[in-house]
Amino acid sequence: MEKGKEMRSSRHPGRVEAKPSTSPSPGLRKVVVFGHPHCGTTILRSVIGHCERTFDCPQEKTFFRGYRLKRDEDFFVYKLPYMIDPKQYRDCHKIMILRNPLHVFSSLNKRFNFDIPRLHQVPDYLGALDFFDSIEQGKDNLYRITYEDMFINGHKKIKEILDAIGMKYTQEIFNTSSYKSRIIGGRHGEALQQSKKRNVQINKPFLNMNDSSKLIITDHQQKLFVENQSKIERHFNLSWAELRKVWVHSSQLCEGPDTFR
């Protein structure tokens, strides 16, 4: 299609739609971080939130209303607790993050003692990966990054995204000694424990926490990874050799690497 041409709606042939933008919209001030659970949304939101003249919202939200930027703020950033339909967030810059599934599901298994909630399962991750593959950087103010990308090449990927959005990048955003510990969720029971855990996360040194010596997945998860190995390997190292090193959880015991056949 030629630049500047209008596009007919496929759902409503008589209606004319504007061609989707492939360039950033500097007028947008909200930045939302999202992705499959345990992929690094919290730390990415916190890092971006420490850009100059940016308000960092520590609470997970499904929308952001009622906050007006102060004179010394140009952006505010928040995160969603799950995957989103980007069409519902047209007034935001949207950054999606995914992580190597071996580390994602090892973390989820430990966090929930192998009883992972609905919408956190491997099929949901694979659906998120399909969407991740479909993203064209910058189109409709949508960007993608992997957890692993955050820590390589001098944080080049983070800088590229922030530059595209119009946020000021400095190395100081990775200085966790300037971060503040704060309760960011509920104040009782499980919600309080989760809040404390996230406080610890954002105040740790900004380092890649993937640890291959601590991988533990279930036999069902392993089966799904093998079945979708080619899809996953487009972004992450999921070799047979790596899978053979993973401990597989059964209902009776955690068996060693020779469990994998």
XYZ file of C-alpha atoms in Angstrom:
261
model
C 0.000 0.000 0.000
C 1.342 3.436 -0.898
C 2.233 5.764 1.928
C -0.655 7.947 2.993
C -3.326 5.788 1.344
C -6.477 4.974 3.252
C -7.406 1.416 4.058
C -10.835 -0.191 3.805
C -12.058 -1.983 6.893
C -12.250 -5.749 6.447
C -15.072 -5.977 8.976
C -16.985 -2.964 7.624
C -16.229 -2.628 3.876
C -18.035 0.679 3.639
C -15.980 2.277 6.383
C -12.595 3.913 5.866
C -9.891 3.332 8.468
C -6.679 5.263 8.912
C -3.516 3.362 8.121
C -1.879 2.152 11.366
C 1.074 4.265 12.444
C 4.537 2.718 12.304
C 6.243 5.641 14.039
C 6.293 6.614 17.731
C 3.742 9.099 19.016
C 5.600 11.659 21.138
C 2.321 13.010 22.497
C 1.667 9.811 24.446
C 2.772 9.946 28.062
C 1.710 6.563 29.454
C 4.045 3.565 29.163
C 2.661 0.132 30.016
C 4.825 -2.961 30.499
C 3.255 -6.379 30.043
C 4.060 -10.008 29.275
C 3.592 -13.517 30.564
C 3.978 -13.757 34.364
C 7.528 -14.174 35.731
C 9.140 -12.779 32.578
C 10.671 -9.655 34.142
C 7.821 -7.150 33.964
C 8.480 -5.823 37.478
C 12.173 -5.106 37.049
C 11.694 -3.666 33.549
C 8.951 -1.342 34.815
C 11.141 -0.252 37.694
C 14.147 0.458 35.475
C 12.055 2.497 33.033
C 10.409 4.229 35.975
C 13.798 5.598 37.017
C 14.268 7.538 33.812
C 14.414 11.266 34.433
C 11.077 13.062 34.694
C 9.143 9.779 34.947
C 6.596 8.670 37.536
C 6.976 4.989 38.433
C 3.704 3.380 39.534
C 4.562 0.376 41.736
C 1.072 -1.150 41.805
C -0.087 -3.542 39.096
C -3.000 -1.985 37.230
C -5.322 -2.931 34.402
C -5.751 0.740 33.511
C -4.365 4.059 34.672
C -6.668 6.947 35.431
C -6.894 9.831 37.801
C -3.215 10.750 37.870
C -2.013 14.025 36.424
C 1.647 14.482 35.625
C 3.436 17.011 37.769
C 5.477 19.805 36.279
C 8.699 17.825 36.664
C 7.263 14.655 35.026
C 6.973 13.832 31.331
C 5.920 10.156 31.518
C 4.444 7.631 33.863
C 5.012 3.899 33.635
C 3.017 1.009 35.062
C 2.677 -2.722 34.528
C -0.165 -5.118 33.925
C -0.505 -8.415 35.798
C -1.114 -10.434 32.614
C -1.152 -10.344 28.822
C -3.222 -7.623 27.180
C -5.041 -6.799 24.006
C -2.995 -3.790 22.823
C -6.042 -2.353 21.054
C -7.442 -1.514 24.485
C -4.378 0.629 25.246
C -4.202 2.930 22.249
C -3.243 5.872 24.459
C -0.093 4.118 25.720
C 3.340 3.144 24.566
C 3.304 -0.638 25.089
C 6.387 -2.764 25.878
C 6.076 -6.549 25.879
C 8.714 -8.712 27.567
C 9.220 -12.500 27.416
C 11.821 -14.773 28.985
C 13.300 -18.205 28.327
C 10.440 -20.574 29.294
C 12.712 -22.892 31.259
C 13.412 -20.078 33.704
C 9.838 -18.776 33.603
C 8.301 -22.098 34.594
C 11.009 -23.027 37.061
C 10.177 -19.754 38.812
C 6.419 -20.358 38.618
C 6.761 -23.941 39.869
C 8.709 -22.801 42.911
C 6.444 -19.835 43.538
C 3.219 -21.882 43.430
C 4.572 -25.280 44.496
C 3.735 -26.744 41.048
C 0.109 -25.623 41.268
C 0.370 -22.841 38.696
C -2.711 -20.612 38.342
C -4.890 -20.417 35.294
C -3.548 -18.014 32.634
C 0.018 -18.780 33.770
C 0.259 -22.164 32.009
C 2.527 -23.239 29.127
C -0.254 -22.893 26.476
C -0.726 -19.282 27.639
C 3.021 -18.699 27.314
C 2.991 -20.155 23.787
C 0.114 -17.848 22.886
C 2.116 -14.913 24.237
C 5.082 -16.053 22.147
C 2.910 -16.054 19.014
C 1.924 -12.466 19.725
C 5.544 -11.556 20.499
C 6.492 -12.882 17.054
C 3.862 -10.697 15.392
C 5.068 -7.392 16.854
C 6.664 -4.920 14.468
C 8.846 -2.657 16.553
C 7.222 0.761 16.911
C 4.063 -0.028 14.972
C 1.038 1.187 16.903
C 3.480 2.276 19.655
C 4.238 -1.361 20.455
C 7.715 -2.702 21.288
C 9.186 -6.033 22.342
C 12.191 -7.126 24.357
C 13.342 -10.352 25.975
C 14.486 -10.581 29.571
C 17.844 -11.794 28.298
C 18.175 -8.809 25.916
C 18.121 -6.422 28.858
C 21.564 -7.515 30.033
C 23.641 -7.703 26.841
C 25.438 -5.195 24.595
C 25.437 -2.481 27.223
C 21.643 -2.536 27.572
C 21.384 -1.547 23.903
C 17.856 -2.894 23.473
C 16.471 -0.910 26.396
C 18.124 2.236 25.076
C 16.661 1.706 21.588
C 13.132 1.395 22.959
C 13.425 4.377 25.290
C 14.898 6.509 22.506
C 11.979 5.563 20.242
C 9.454 6.501 22.920
C 11.232 9.765 23.668
C 12.380 8.969 27.202
C 15.800 10.088 28.429
C 18.172 7.149 28.845
C 21.094 7.269 31.269
C 23.119 4.553 32.986
C 21.755 5.838 36.292
C 18.449 4.005 35.725
C 20.286 0.750 36.576
C 21.633 2.074 39.871
C 19.424 0.156 42.289
C 20.953 1.934 45.294
C 18.719 4.881 44.369
C 15.552 2.755 44.346
C 13.126 2.823 47.231
C 11.708 -0.163 49.085
C 7.968 0.134 49.432
C 4.897 -2.020 49.872
C 3.342 -2.220 46.419
C 0.326 -4.443 46.916
C -1.779 -5.876 49.702
C -0.776 -5.535 53.326
C -1.892 -8.926 54.605
C -1.183 -12.605 53.988
C -0.208 -13.755 50.516
C -0.506 -10.270 49.009
C 1.902 -8.893 51.600
C 4.443 -11.644 50.892
C 4.234 -10.921 47.167
C 4.782 -7.226 47.838
C 7.872 -7.967 49.907
C 9.191 -10.247 47.179
C 8.858 -7.525 44.559
C 10.541 -5.008 46.832
C 13.510 -7.371 47.047
C 13.497 -7.793 43.255
C 13.784 -4.128 42.390
C 16.465 -3.440 45.002
C 18.831 -6.176 43.845
C 21.696 -5.284 41.490
C 20.489 -5.200 37.893
C 21.800 -8.608 36.841
C 20.524 -11.541 34.783
C 18.993 -13.913 37.349
C 18.664 -16.896 34.983
C 20.432 -19.773 36.735
C 20.607 -23.074 34.853
C 21.565 -24.932 38.026
C 18.144 -24.175 39.534
C 15.887 -25.321 36.696
C 13.038 -27.615 37.626
C 9.999 -28.286 35.448
C 7.250 -30.896 35.276
C 7.183 -33.758 32.806
C 4.109 -32.224 31.153
C 5.846 -28.863 30.759
C 8.887 -30.593 29.333
C 6.720 -32.411 26.786
C 5.149 -29.141 25.627
C 8.567 -27.479 25.344
C 9.842 -30.314 23.159
C 6.737 -30.194 20.953
C 7.197 -26.443 20.458
C 10.982 -26.351 20.474
C 11.399 -24.784 17.023
C 8.982 -21.955 17.921
C 10.750 -21.231 21.199
C 14.253 -21.407 19.723
C 13.561 -18.398 17.510
C 14.203 -16.280 20.599
C 15.664 -18.519 23.298
C 18.250 -21.255 23.677
C 16.249 -24.410 24.284
C 18.553 -27.098 22.946
C 18.233 -30.803 23.608
C 21.408 -30.571 25.655
C 19.811 -27.874 27.797
C 16.634 -29.882 28.264
C 18.651 -32.919 29.376
C 20.076 -30.867 32.234
C 16.648 -29.914 33.591
C 15.216 -31.680 36.581
C 11.697 -32.963 36.005
C 9.213 -32.966 38.849
C 6.939 -35.948 39.442
C 4.320 -36.506 42.090
C 6.728 -38.742 44.004
C 10.138 -37.138 43.718
C 12.344 -34.800 41.744
C 14.289 -36.987 39.381
C 17.638 -36.139 37.840
C 18.753 -35.369 34.288
C 18.476 -38.980 33.133
C 14.680 -38.636 33.467
C 14.643 -37.055 30.016
C 14.315 -39.557 27.164
